[in-house]
Amino acid sequence: MYKIVRKKELNPTVTLMEIEAPLIAKKAEPGQFIIFRAKEDSERVPLTIADYDREKGTVTIIFQIVGGATMELNTLNEGESLHDFVGPLGKPSETEGLKKVAVVGGGVGCAIAYPIAKKLHNLGCEVHSIVGFRNKDLVILEDEFKAASDKLCMMTDDGSYGTKGLVTNALEELINEGNEYDEVIAIGPVIMMKFVSMLTKKYNIKTIVSMNPIMIDGTGMCGGCRLTVGGETKFACVDGPDFDGHLVDFDEAMHRGTMYRDFESHAREESCNLLNKEVK
Amino acid sequence: MAVQRNMDPKKCPMPVQDPMVRRNNFDEVALGYTYEMAVNEAKRCLNCKHKPCTTGCPVQIDIPAFIERVANEDMEGAYQIIAKSSSLPAVCGRVCPQEKQCESKCVRGIKGESVGIGRLERFVADWHREHCKDAPKMPEQNGHKVAIIGAGPSGLTAAGDLAKLGYKVTVYEALHLAGGVLVYGIPEFRLPKIIVQKEIDNLKAIGVDVETNMVIGKVLTIDELFEMGNEAVYIGSGAGLPRFMNIPGESLKGVYSANEYLTRINLMKAYKEGSKTPIKHSKKVAVVGGGNVAMDAARSAKRMGAEEVYIVYRRGMEELPARKEEVEHAEEEGIIFKTLTNPVEVLGNEAGEVCGMKCVEMELGEPDASGRRRPIVKEGSEFVLDVDTMIMSIGTSPNPLIRSTTPGLETNSRGCIVTDGENGLTTREGVYAGGDAVTGAATVILAMGAGKAAANAIDEYIKNKK
């Protein structure tokens, strides 16, 4: 069992949990993920690692409450335990040799972009972070990003905080100002990663995206997480989750992501009824 | 005691659930022999001196000896004989391809049907489970530690054999449940999970530790397993990545690998009312492939409510690699066999969902390297099969997790771990491997045989090291 040592609501739909998992904490690197099951009969759900503390032996996850499984996870409190927690899975993000990087995070994807920004910053790389949210209420990890970045652009869709606009607007502006990036790392909704990749392709800047497809085992057995990258079939769990954004077939990934949408919304409704909560 | 032989040329048929009933449920298809049937069938064994059947058994069970005990109604005695050689008798009795192994060598098979060895093995294992409540005896510890990677049939066999020799064995399993393919792959209707659980409990009772949620190669490396005091490591990590055909449309919604489809149903219990695991409730399903896994996927799809389920296989009925019994059961349940057929494209609608499968007809030409006749496309034979789901069951290629994190572990061009023939020694000292990780996708019993051979080799290795 994997004990929750800290739980914090970052905004009404996003929760942070610090979980006791010493073996995973010892090996985890930015870009890798874990798979959890809240309870014995729960689904297996992959989540990219948001932070880890090797000394304390904890791994931090930040999740958005989107379906039955994450809603169930959110019912657990500090001191309680997750039934299963396995990792670190996938390949770590490559950080070697990078001198100047733009890290682009969208929504809850910022939770995954943050550890990479932090690692790069600690390695002495110049980090420009661009983070985007729908509105002010949904902003997460602002202080953390500030501490890990040489420059931080805060964007909101409605202009209720930071600058009104999309992350791609801010990125293009920075590029046009003459910033030469070794790499752009984009993590967020698939549609955001697609548009960031289209933009950077125009400027010929290498771009890495972190894919989060549907998967079951996470160890290279089920094949559910397959993507088309550069015309080849790749498995996010063992070949990724990081891929070259200029090669990923994003439209296909978006389609595949909706495979169980009806089931999910139904499950969410059921969980809501079960937990006596309002369906949002 | 002399036994009155039963000279019936046919083996006692296995009682089964009616096909029209069972295709709507996940309960076990084969119901097992009754006590009388078992004793009667056992009397068909001639107890011949040269025991050809035993040469067909990958774990070398003393078959005539256990059958003799059954004929004499000493069921516990029969169980003890099997248990000496097999760690998972209730499993083997159900899933071994006996017609290609022990039973293919049976003398009774020359002029009639062979003795129903598999059915008798199953009976004995089930009898023991139901009647013998004594906990297995804890073997005396020899003070040496061994780590096993993967709690599937191969790893569990090696674990059982080593534990019986007194080793402290820890089995590391990547999933949340031990059993490997026995729990994620083979469906409940062919192998009830309670039986697998019971076999694993037996191993735990003789001191085997099973640690789930441990992906070796990620959370711990093989080098770290040695640092933890293990003197040998056995890799039984199984096959891995499902293969696809690389035809257009394989990424459409509604295309599954058999691994994914079966894992959702078996491990994640999508077949149960109220399960939290989503799965497509298909109307028309094509399963591509002709092995046991394909049969399992097709029969599962039927039970999940599909109206039409096809097995699409590029060779003929004769060439189907699946166990004969599985093919027969599938036919009885209404699975439609489209043999000599090969898909060339998966067709999708605007929503990106499967809406058909373009196929070509095949004919058989000259034998290829495998000795089977090579299928050739029939010109102008293209047609569309009306399906909404496609399940790819054309094999797997080995998982890269361990080979990529273990320096000095050699793999071949297909990614399979290279071993020194029989005993499973890899190119790393103290590291042994077997099962699908070495052979590519094969059977439960071959994986068990490899686990058994490696356990012996590990015992020799550690003894000689002293």
XYZ file of C-alpha atoms in Angstrom:
746
model
C 0.000 0.000 0.000
C 1.169 3.464 -0.832
C 0.418 6.111 1.783
C -0.672 9.645 0.948
C 1.547 11.892 3.075
C 0.229 15.188 1.712
C -2.872 16.200 -0.217
C -3.534 19.690 -1.484
C -6.253 21.103 -3.702
C -4.483 23.284 -6.267
C -7.710 24.476 -7.815
C -11.254 23.119 -7.747
C -10.489 20.428 -10.345
C -6.797 19.758 -9.771
C -5.319 17.956 -6.760
C -1.748 17.323 -5.643
C -0.820 14.181 -3.729
C 2.541 13.257 -2.294
C 2.769 9.487 -2.048
C 5.120 7.295 -0.040
C 6.959 5.157 -2.623
C 10.658 5.058 -1.710
C 11.831 2.707 -4.462
C 10.144 4.746 -7.188
C 11.354 8.041 -5.652
C 14.917 6.716 -5.819
C 14.747 6.154 -9.582
C 12.214 8.676 -10.898
C 13.292 11.253 -13.483
C 11.318 14.050 -15.137
C 9.246 12.788 -18.031
C 8.545 9.378 -16.495
C 5.158 8.236 -15.280
C 3.485 5.964 -12.755
C 0.310 3.898 -12.927
C -2.040 3.967 -9.972
C -5.135 2.154 -8.844
C -6.950 3.957 -6.049
C -8.780 0.877 -4.810
C -8.776 -2.838 -5.413
C -11.367 -2.764 -8.180
C -10.256 0.520 -9.751
C -8.973 1.104 -13.236
C -5.235 1.416 -13.890
C -4.488 5.026 -14.775
C -1.159 6.481 -15.934
C 0.003 9.849 -14.566
C 3.247 11.603 -15.312
C 5.383 12.234 -12.234
C 5.157 15.866 -11.074
C 7.961 15.739 -8.506
C 9.932 13.366 -6.318
C 11.963 13.547 -3.129
C 14.641 10.879 -2.997
C 15.491 11.622 0.682
C 11.913 11.509 1.905
C 11.052 8.630 -0.418
C 7.996 10.307 -1.895
C 6.594 10.842 -5.382
C 4.231 13.723 -6.135
C 1.378 13.436 -8.618
C -0.928 16.211 -9.757
C -4.154 15.174 -11.393
C -7.224 16.694 -12.897
C -10.513 15.144 -11.893
C -11.799 14.052 -15.297
C -13.386 10.637 -14.917
C -14.443 7.965 -12.453
C -10.900 6.852 -11.600
C -9.514 10.287 -10.777
C -12.671 11.141 -8.863
C -12.194 7.989 -6.824
C -8.544 8.875 -6.204
C -9.632 12.297 -5.001
C -11.824 10.702 -2.302
C -8.687 9.409 -0.560
C -7.230 11.634 2.138
C -3.903 12.200 3.864
C -2.940 9.123 5.850
C -4.938 6.808 3.587
C -3.269 4.644 0.944
C -3.522 3.906 -2.749
C -3.984 0.234 -3.541
C -1.388 0.194 -6.326
C 1.369 2.546 -7.451
C 3.890 1.315 -9.997
C 6.796 2.998 -11.772
C 8.835 4.826 -12.789
C 7.684 3.909 -16.297
C 8.663 5.276 -19.681
C 11.902 6.960 -20.682
C 13.128 10.058 -18.823
C 13.128 13.345 -20.729
C 16.482 14.029 -22.336
C 18.142 17.090 -20.899
C 21.765 16.584 -21.876
C 23.557 19.370 -23.663
C 20.632 21.788 -23.622
C 21.661 25.428 -23.079
C 18.470 27.352 -23.768
C 15.006 25.858 -23.752
C 11.414 27.079 -23.920
C 9.158 24.968 -21.707
C 5.497 25.271 -22.692
C 2.804 23.985 -20.334
C -0.935 23.973 -20.813
C -3.436 23.450 -17.980
C -2.709 20.442 -15.810
C 0.130 19.616 -18.247
C 2.074 22.262 -16.332
C 2.383 19.708 -13.536
C 4.546 17.610 -15.849
C 6.336 20.510 -17.484
C 7.436 21.813 -14.098
C 9.883 19.019 -13.085
C 11.578 19.305 -16.482
C 11.916 23.081 -16.134
C 13.311 22.547 -12.641
C 15.835 19.945 -13.751
C 17.015 22.045 -16.691
C 17.276 25.095 -14.451
C 19.356 23.137 -11.936
C 21.631 21.978 -14.749
C 22.330 25.632 -15.567
C 20.224 25.777 -18.726
C 18.401 29.032 -19.532
C 14.718 28.253 -19.144
C 11.875 30.319 -20.577
C 8.561 28.985 -19.342
C 5.261 29.717 -21.002
C 2.240 28.482 -19.085
C -1.353 28.746 -20.229
C -4.659 28.282 -18.414
C -8.305 28.869 -19.265
C -8.685 31.460 -16.495
C -7.190 32.814 -13.269
C -8.918 30.253 -11.035
C -7.212 27.365 -12.780
C -3.633 28.644 -12.439
C -1.317 26.153 -10.715
C 2.376 26.067 -9.756
C 3.044 29.736 -10.523
C 5.635 30.181 -7.739
C 7.339 26.915 -8.613
C 7.673 27.935 -12.270
C 8.965 31.370 -11.266
C 11.702 29.748 -9.203
C 12.703 27.407 -12.024
C 12.635 29.867 -14.942
C 14.737 32.746 -16.200
C 11.604 34.119 -17.798
C 7.953 33.233 -17.173
C 5.045 34.101 -19.465
C 1.654 33.577 -17.831
C -1.178 33.271 -20.361
C -4.933 32.925 -19.856
C -7.584 32.353 -22.504
C -9.850 35.051 -21.090
C -7.187 37.486 -19.904
C -8.286 37.192 -16.266
C -4.636 36.752 -15.286
C -1.293 37.398 -16.979
C -1.591 38.085 -20.695
C -4.709 37.239 -22.699
C -3.885 34.757 -25.442
C -2.577 31.325 -26.269
C 0.808 29.857 -25.390
C 1.663 29.822 -29.084
C 1.255 33.626 -29.217
C 3.784 34.046 -26.406
C 6.189 31.501 -27.904
C 6.131 33.115 -31.327
C 6.763 36.498 -29.751
C 9.789 35.182 -27.857
C 11.150 33.602 -31.027
C 10.636 36.834 -32.941
C 12.425 38.751 -30.202
C 15.494 36.806 -31.250
C 15.559 34.037 -28.642
C 17.305 31.013 -30.118
C 16.159 27.848 -28.397
C 17.980 24.522 -28.607
C 14.658 22.888 -27.992
C 11.022 23.563 -27.169
C 9.353 21.181 -24.708
C 5.573 21.279 -24.894
C 3.275 19.469 -22.477
C -0.457 19.914 -22.309
C -3.610 19.045 -24.210
C -2.905 17.238 -27.497
C -4.351 20.134 -29.482
C -1.946 22.566 -27.784
C 1.044 20.316 -28.473
C -0.069 20.056 -32.088
C -0.169 23.832 -32.544
C 3.118 24.409 -30.715
C 4.727 21.793 -32.995
C 3.264 23.417 -36.112
C 4.671 26.770 -35.005
C 8.158 25.489 -34.197
C 8.268 23.528 -37.439
C 7.940 26.859 -39.219
C 10.982 28.133 -37.314
C 12.765 24.794 -37.514
C 13.198 24.391 -33.736
C 13.392 20.862 -32.360
C 10.298 20.164 -30.279
C 9.592 17.458 -27.745
C 6.043 16.635 -26.664
C 4.866 14.331 -23.864
C 2.045 12.049 -24.977
C -0.480 10.636 -22.543
C -2.605 8.100 -24.426
C -4.934 5.457 -23.005
C -2.944 2.518 -21.625
C -3.425 -0.445 -19.320
C -0.234 -2.127 -18.169
C 2.285 0.586 -19.042
C 5.085 -1.957 -19.534
C 4.785 -2.793 -23.220
C 2.208 -5.551 -23.159
C -1.225 -4.264 -24.181
C -0.381 -2.014 -27.124
C -3.262 0.336 -26.320
C -0.962 3.359 -26.144
C 0.257 3.094 -29.722
C 0.857 6.231 -31.728
C 2.054 6.928 -35.204
C 5.366 8.790 -35.104
C 7.132 9.506 -38.365
C 4.940 6.912 -40.070
C 5.918 4.165 -37.625
C 3.881 2.591 -34.823
C 5.341 3.506 -31.422
C 4.261 2.585 -27.921
C 4.122 5.545 -25.531
C 4.822 3.361 -22.501
C 8.185 1.982 -23.600
C 9.248 4.179 -26.543
C 8.029 7.419 -24.912
C 6.132 9.205 -23.495
C 8.382 11.916 -25.023
C 8.378 12.114 -28.820
C 9.510 14.479 -31.552
C 6.564 16.844 -31.972
C 7.311 17.305 -35.658
C 6.744 13.593 -36.304
C 3.712 12.757 -34.125
C 0.350 12.199 -35.838
C -1.643 14.381 -33.422
C -4.984 14.052 -35.195
C -4.860 10.293 -34.855
C -3.852 10.615 -31.177
C -6.820 12.926 -30.572
C -9.193 10.459 -32.207
C -7.838 7.551 -30.208
C -8.138 9.565 -27.004
C -11.911 9.693 -27.425
C -12.340 5.901 -27.641
C -14.141 5.612 -24.316
C -15.606 9.104 -24.012
C -19.189 7.872 -23.557
C -18.142 5.257 -21.030
C -16.063 7.849 -19.170
C -18.791 10.452 -18.909
C -21.165 7.747 -17.767
C -18.646 6.517 -15.175
C -18.139 10.077 -14.003
C -21.838 10.585 -13.590
C -22.117 7.342 -11.650
C -19.231 8.271 -9.390
C -20.829 11.651 -8.847
C -24.076 10.014 -7.817
C -22.210 7.574 -5.652
C -20.194 10.279 -3.978
C -23.191 12.547 -3.849
C -21.525 15.325 -5.778
C -22.799 17.687 -8.369
C -21.991 16.749 -11.968
C -19.873 19.502 -13.441
C -2.903 -54.043 -7.038
C -3.958 -55.448 -10.377
C -6.425 -53.297 -12.247
C -9.144 -54.509 -14.578
C -8.229 -52.634 -17.787
C -10.845 -50.695 -19.699
C -10.382 -51.569 -23.371
C -12.816 -48.977 -24.767
C -11.054 -47.529 -27.857
C -12.489 -44.078 -27.147
C -11.640 -41.816 -24.272
C -14.378 -40.802 -21.890
C -15.814 -37.538 -23.254
C -15.401 -34.417 -21.163
C -18.695 -33.084 -19.811
C -19.114 -29.496 -21.033
C -21.572 -26.638 -20.698
C -24.021 -26.530 -23.588
C -22.587 -24.274 -26.326
C -25.780 -22.209 -26.633
C -25.703 -21.502 -22.911
C -21.981 -21.048 -22.392
C -21.550 -18.537 -25.197
C -23.463 -16.142 -22.984
C -21.460 -16.645 -19.798
C -17.868 -16.662 -18.562
C -18.194 -19.820 -16.453
C -15.819 -22.663 -17.195
C -16.677 -24.538 -20.390
C -15.281 -27.952 -19.476
C -16.856 -29.255 -16.286
C -14.315 -31.947 -15.450
C -14.596 -35.708 -15.000
C -16.660 -37.176 -12.202
C -14.922 -39.584 -9.816
C -16.280 -42.611 -11.707
C -15.303 -41.217 -15.095
C -11.771 -40.571 -13.864
C -11.317 -44.056 -12.445
C -12.735 -45.600 -15.615
C -10.548 -43.514 -17.888
C -7.478 -44.287 -15.779
C -8.137 -47.971 -16.362
C -7.609 -47.406 -20.082
C -3.893 -46.818 -19.390
C -1.888 -49.975 -20.083
C 0.870 -48.827 -17.732
C 3.358 -49.799 -20.405
C 7.000 -50.256 -19.436
C 8.625 -47.724 -21.751
C 6.235 -44.852 -20.836
C 6.323 -42.977 -24.171
C 3.906 -40.360 -22.808
C 6.454 -39.022 -20.320
C 8.827 -38.122 -23.162
C 6.119 -35.814 -24.502
C 5.797 -33.897 -21.230
C 7.927 -30.752 -20.951
C 8.012 -31.105 -17.149
C 8.433 -34.912 -17.183
C 5.514 -35.927 -15.005
C 5.548 -39.682 -14.249
C 2.266 -40.078 -16.086
C 1.637 -43.856 -15.863
C 2.418 -43.771 -12.131
C -0.161 -41.094 -11.342
C -2.755 -42.721 -13.592
C -2.185 -46.058 -11.859
C -2.987 -44.353 -8.534
C -6.203 -42.919 -9.995
C -7.212 -46.385 -11.241
C -6.641 -47.614 -7.683
C -8.644 -44.680 -6.316
C -5.688 -43.214 -4.465
C -6.271 -39.620 -5.574
C -3.984 -37.943 -3.062
C -1.199 -40.371 -4.022
C -1.763 -39.439 -7.655
C -1.554 -35.744 -6.771
C 1.737 -36.183 -4.921
C 3.287 -37.822 -8.007
C 2.205 -34.957 -10.265
C 3.242 -32.326 -7.708
C 6.802 -33.701 -7.719
C 7.177 -32.503 -11.312
C 4.614 -29.747 -11.815
C 4.010 -26.646 -9.724
C 0.731 -25.846 -11.467
C -1.159 -29.110 -12.179
C -4.679 -27.636 -12.158
C -3.502 -25.130 -14.753
C -1.725 -27.620 -17.039
C -4.620 -30.045 -16.952
C -6.668 -27.252 -18.500
C -4.415 -25.418 -20.922
C -1.688 -27.806 -22.141
C -1.907 -28.898 -25.788
C -1.889 -32.569 -24.694
C -2.774 -33.817 -28.163
C 0.612 -32.551 -29.336
C 2.502 -33.702 -26.234
C 1.926 -36.634 -23.853
C -1.232 -37.912 -25.529
C 0.380 -37.901 -28.977
C 2.798 -40.598 -27.737
C 0.203 -42.789 -26.005
C 0.160 -46.418 -27.125
C -3.633 -46.487 -26.914
C -3.652 -43.780 -29.564
C -2.367 -46.198 -32.216
C -5.610 -48.161 -32.564
C -8.032 -45.747 -30.962
C -7.950 -42.654 -28.839
C -5.130 -41.970 -26.433
C -5.754 -41.972 -22.699
C -7.215 -38.631 -21.556
C -4.075 -37.696 -19.661
C -4.848 -33.981 -19.473
C -8.356 -34.620 -18.223
C -7.048 -36.983 -15.562
C -4.419 -34.490 -14.483
C -7.104 -31.862 -14.110
C -9.306 -34.244 -12.147
C -6.509 -35.111 -9.723
C -5.542 -31.463 -9.171
C -9.168 -30.450 -8.615
C -9.741 -33.400 -6.293
C -6.754 -32.385 -4.230
C -7.894 -28.762 -4.040
C -11.352 -29.757 -2.887
C -10.425 -32.530 -0.481
C -7.003 -31.833 0.934
C -6.990 -28.976 3.385
C -3.490 -29.558 4.826
C -1.172 -26.641 4.185
C 1.856 -27.651 2.115
C 4.938 -28.353 4.216
C 7.464 -25.541 4.472
C 10.780 -26.837 3.115
C 13.948 -26.508 5.165
C 15.780 -23.303 4.192
C 19.264 -23.568 2.692
C 20.155 -19.918 3.283
C 20.486 -18.887 -0.376
C 18.436 -16.243 -2.156
C 17.160 -16.213 -5.741
C 15.129 -13.528 -7.534
C 12.587 -14.327 -10.224
C 11.306 -11.747 -12.679
C 7.719 -12.293 -13.744
C 4.987 -14.221 -11.923
C 3.738 -16.057 -15.014
C 3.860 -19.818 -15.609
C 7.626 -19.874 -16.161
C 8.567 -17.765 -13.149
C 6.114 -19.507 -10.829
C 7.433 -22.937 -11.858
C 11.031 -21.902 -11.247
C 9.974 -20.331 -7.939
C 8.167 -23.473 -6.812
C 11.027 -25.801 -7.694
C 13.657 -23.602 -6.047
C 11.551 -23.081 -2.917
C 11.147 -26.852 -2.580
C 14.952 -27.117 -2.657
C 15.157 -24.671 0.249
C 15.930 -21.405 -1.545
C 14.472 -18.101 -0.368
C 12.693 -16.999 -3.521
C 11.240 -13.572 -4.321
C 9.097 -13.218 -7.437
C 8.789 -9.698 -8.865
C 5.643 -9.009 -10.882
C 5.023 -5.850 -12.918
C 1.228 -5.997 -12.753
C -0.889 -5.625 -9.622
C -1.686 -9.322 -9.616
C 0.495 -12.439 -9.921
C -0.182 -15.040 -12.615
C 1.027 -13.428 -15.825
C -0.773 -14.727 -18.895
C -2.808 -17.040 -16.659
C -4.604 -13.984 -15.254
C -4.405 -11.356 -17.978
C -4.619 -13.552 -21.059
C -6.392 -16.872 -20.655
C -10.090 -16.220 -20.014
C -12.081 -17.285 -16.986
C -14.140 -19.747 -19.063
C -11.025 -21.729 -19.868
C -9.090 -21.234 -16.637
C -10.999 -19.933 -13.609
C -8.898 -17.345 -11.800
C -9.653 -18.872 -8.411
C -7.619 -21.897 -9.515
C -4.648 -19.737 -10.442
C -4.951 -17.911 -7.130
C -4.981 -21.185 -5.245
C -1.814 -22.378 -7.001
C -0.103 -19.093 -6.117
C -1.268 -19.399 -2.504
C 0.345 -22.852 -2.427
C 3.649 -21.320 -3.522
C 3.364 -18.619 -0.863
C 2.712 -21.333 1.711
C 6.087 -22.910 0.930
C 7.805 -19.574 1.477
C 7.808 -17.885 -1.934
C 7.482 -14.092 -1.668
C 5.546 -12.394 -4.452
C 6.060 -8.652 -4.868
C 3.582 -7.048 -7.237
C 3.850 -3.594 -8.878
C 7.580 -4.129 -9.437
C 8.812 -3.450 -12.953
C 12.318 -4.863 -13.039
C 14.484 -2.856 -15.376
C 12.834 0.309 -14.082
C 12.386 0.322 -10.310
C 15.231 -2.140 -9.733
C 17.832 -3.407 -12.177
C 19.180 -6.942 -12.322
C 22.465 -5.633 -10.920
C 20.587 -4.282 -7.912
C 18.888 -7.644 -7.397
C 22.383 -9.154 -7.026
C 23.405 -6.338 -4.654
C 20.390 -7.270 -2.526
C 21.948 -10.668 -1.869
C 20.365 -12.776 -4.588
C 22.846 -15.292 -5.956
C 20.963 -15.938 -9.189
C 18.208 -14.274 -11.184
C 15.667 -15.958 -13.454
C 14.023 -13.848 -16.149
C 10.550 -15.075 -17.055
C 9.202 -11.735 -18.164
C 7.132 -13.147 -20.992
C 6.558 -11.898 -24.476
C 5.699 -8.318 -24.865
C 4.714 -5.820 -27.446
C 1.844 -6.968 -29.592
C 2.552 -7.163 -33.307
C 0.435 -5.370 -35.827
C 0.316 -5.991 -39.576
C 1.329 -2.486 -40.658
C -1.710 -2.147 -42.882
C -3.656 1.128 -43.205
C -6.246 1.809 -40.521
C -4.719 -0.054 -37.586
C -4.934 3.032 -35.386
C -8.675 3.410 -35.833
C -10.910 3.221 -32.779
C -12.036 -0.366 -32.479
C -8.719 -1.988 -33.393
C -7.354 -3.872 -30.403
C -4.379 -6.086 -29.843
C -5.547 -9.402 -28.400
C -3.420 -8.560 -25.349
C -5.347 -5.361 -24.732
C -8.762 -6.874 -25.396
C -8.124 -9.888 -23.173
C -6.442 -7.835 -20.435
C -9.437 -5.532 -20.212
C -11.748 -8.526 -19.922
C -9.677 -10.867 -17.738
C -7.312 -8.877 -15.540
C -9.505 -5.790 -15.366
C -12.771 -7.773 -15.220
C -14.604 -5.824 -17.921
C -16.926 -8.822 -18.318
C -18.410 -8.302 -14.884
C -21.492 -6.202 -14.339
C -20.492 -2.801 -12.961
C -16.795 -3.128 -13.882
C -14.963 0.183 -14.027
C -12.950 -0.878 -17.063
C -14.264 0.399 -20.372
C -14.461 -1.928 -23.364
C -16.170 -1.657 -26.704
C -19.407 -3.603 -26.871
C -19.022 -4.757 -30.433
C -21.608 -6.167 -32.799
C -19.375 -7.687 -35.459
C -15.826 -8.659 -34.635
C -12.932 -9.969 -36.718
C -10.094 -11.645 -34.854
C -7.000 -11.869 -37.020
C -4.829 -14.920 -36.294
C -5.293 -18.624 -35.657
C -3.616 -19.430 -32.351
C -4.999 -20.107 -28.893
C -4.968 -16.393 -28.114
C -7.104 -15.726 -31.194
C -9.598 -18.384 -30.069
C -9.697 -16.846 -26.575
C -10.311 -13.372 -28.008
C -13.048 -14.590 -30.383
C -14.856 -16.597 -27.736
C -14.592 -13.688 -25.286
C -16.044 -11.296 -27.873
C -19.002 -13.650 -28.324
C -19.575 -13.729 -24.583
C -19.368 -9.930 -24.434
C -22.427 -9.903 -26.688
C -21.094 -9.694 -30.253
C -23.554 -11.084 -32.792
C -21.005 -12.181 -35.361
C -17.436 -13.120 -34.604
C -14.955 -14.153 -37.292
C -11.578 -15.799 -37.078
C -9.640 -14.455 -40.040
C -6.631 -16.637 -40.800
C -4.439 -16.641 -43.860
C -3.886 -20.405 -43.979
C -6.462 -23.241 -43.864
C -8.316 -25.027 -41.035
C -5.650 -27.739 -41.018
C -2.928 -25.219 -40.330
C -4.583 -23.447 -37.374
C -1.960 -23.439 -34.616
C -4.580 -23.418 -31.814
C -5.327 -26.486 -29.690
C -7.864 -28.691 -31.442
C -10.258 -28.526 -28.523
C -10.273 -24.706 -28.584
C -11.097 -24.684 -32.301
C -13.918 -27.181 -31.763
C -15.301 -25.227 -28.841
C -15.149 -22.016 -30.842
C -17.016 -23.624 -33.750
C -19.679 -24.990 -31.419
C -20.165 -21.512 -29.989
C -20.825 -20.099 -33.431
C -17.503 -18.464 -34.241
C -17.230 -18.158 -38.032
C -13.919 -19.306 -39.516
C -12.784 -17.235 -42.474
C -9.673 -19.199 -43.304
C -7.488 -18.569 -46.365
C -8.317 -14.910 -45.836
C -5.977 -12.021 -45.076
C -6.810 -8.403 -44.177
C -5.198 -5.691 -46.286
C -6.845 -2.563 -44.842
C -9.043 -1.514 -41.947
C -11.778 0.864 -43.053
C -12.942 3.738 -40.870
C -15.886 6.123 -40.732
C -15.791 9.898 -40.143
C -15.569 9.445 -36.374
C -12.398 7.392 -36.822
C -14.134 4.148 -35.868
C -13.734 0.807 -37.602
C -16.527 0.185 -40.134
C -15.115 -2.690 -42.158
C -12.107 -4.743 -43.058
C -10.858 -5.115 -46.606
C -9.572 -8.659 -47.159
C -8.136 -10.827 -49.887
C -8.558 -14.566 -50.359
C -5.490 -16.751 -50.196
C -4.447 -20.103 -51.588
C -1.700 -22.402 -50.366
C 1.480 -22.745 -52.376
C 4.762 -24.539 -51.734
C 5.898 -25.233 -48.133
C 7.944 -22.396 -46.571
C 10.805 -22.470 -44.038
C 8.380 -23.498 -41.252
C 7.296 -26.491 -43.346
C 3.794 -25.080 -43.709
C 2.426 -24.278 -47.144
C 2.943 -20.636 -47.956
C -0.252 -18.618 -48.436
C -0.437 -16.688 -51.715
C -2.910 -13.935 -52.581
C -5.623 -14.908 -55.072
C -5.733 -12.264 -57.779
C -8.876 -10.095 -57.821
C -10.341 -11.684 -54.709
C -10.704 -8.486 -52.674
C -13.837 -8.143 -50.541
C -15.010 -6.190 -47.496
C -15.958 -7.896 -44.260
C -18.580 -5.886 -42.376
C -17.152 -5.483 -38.846
C -16.960 -2.755 -36.195
C -14.078 -4.247 -34.234
C -10.803 -5.860 -35.198
C -8.627 -7.771 -32.771
C -5.050 -8.422 -33.859
C -3.742 -11.725 -32.592
C -0.664 -12.347 -34.679
C 1.922 -12.684 -31.938
C 4.202 -10.488 -29.896
C 7.810 -9.396 -29.867
C 9.887 -9.416 -26.667
C 9.676 -6.600 -24.172
C 12.654 -4.220 -24.293
C 12.606 -3.170 -20.605
C 15.066 -5.694 -19.221
C 17.470 -6.017 -22.124
C 17.854 -2.237 -22.331
C 18.809 -1.935 -18.651
C 20.989 -5.003 -18.199
C 24.546 -4.627 -19.468
C 25.997 -7.832 -20.849
C 22.663 -9.508 -21.528
C 22.733 -10.577 -25.150
C 19.593 -10.692 -27.274
C 19.116 -11.935 -30.835
C 17.927 -9.975 -33.848
C 14.302 -10.497 -32.832
C 15.018 -9.161 -29.325
C 14.735 -12.547 -27.605
C 17.188 -13.203 -24.770
C 19.993 -15.531 -25.891
C 20.467 -18.586 -23.666
C 22.784 -21.532 -23.567
C 20.258 -24.114 -24.775
C 18.589 -26.349 -22.211
C 19.445 -24.775 -18.875
C 18.545 -21.189 -19.696
C 21.887 -19.596 -18.813
C 22.165 -16.162 -20.432
C 25.349 -14.356 -21.385
C 25.498 -12.961 -17.822
C 26.823 -15.122 -15.002
C 24.075 -16.123 -12.595
C 21.327 -14.808 -14.870
C 18.979 -17.394 -16.380
C 15.984 -16.879 -18.629
C 13.160 -18.888 -20.134
C 9.649 -18.869 -21.499
C 8.412 -16.373 -24.050
C 11.212 -13.902 -23.185
C 13.566 -16.421 -24.822
C 11.412 -18.236 -27.374
C 8.969 -15.533 -28.423
C 5.278 -16.298 -27.972
C 4.772 -20.014 -27.179
C 2.742 -22.102 -24.730
C 2.256 -22.138 -20.963
C 3.725 -25.613 -20.622
C 6.869 -24.833 -22.624
C 7.403 -21.811 -20.389
C 6.943 -24.055 -17.368
C 9.402 -26.581 -18.769
C 11.972 -23.817 -19.192
C 11.369 -22.607 -15.628
C 11.898 -26.117 -14.363
C 15.134 -26.654 -16.292
C 16.460 -23.290 -15.152
C 15.607 -24.030 -11.514
C 17.759 -27.169 -11.715
C 20.568 -25.260 -13.404
C 20.398 -22.480 -10.789
C 20.562 -25.055 -8.002
C 23.640 -26.648 -9.595
C 25.251 -23.249 -10.127
C 24.782 -22.081 -6.544
C 25.874 -25.428 -5.080
C 29.047 -25.426 -7.160
C 29.834 -21.838 -6.248
C 30.137 -22.706 -2.573
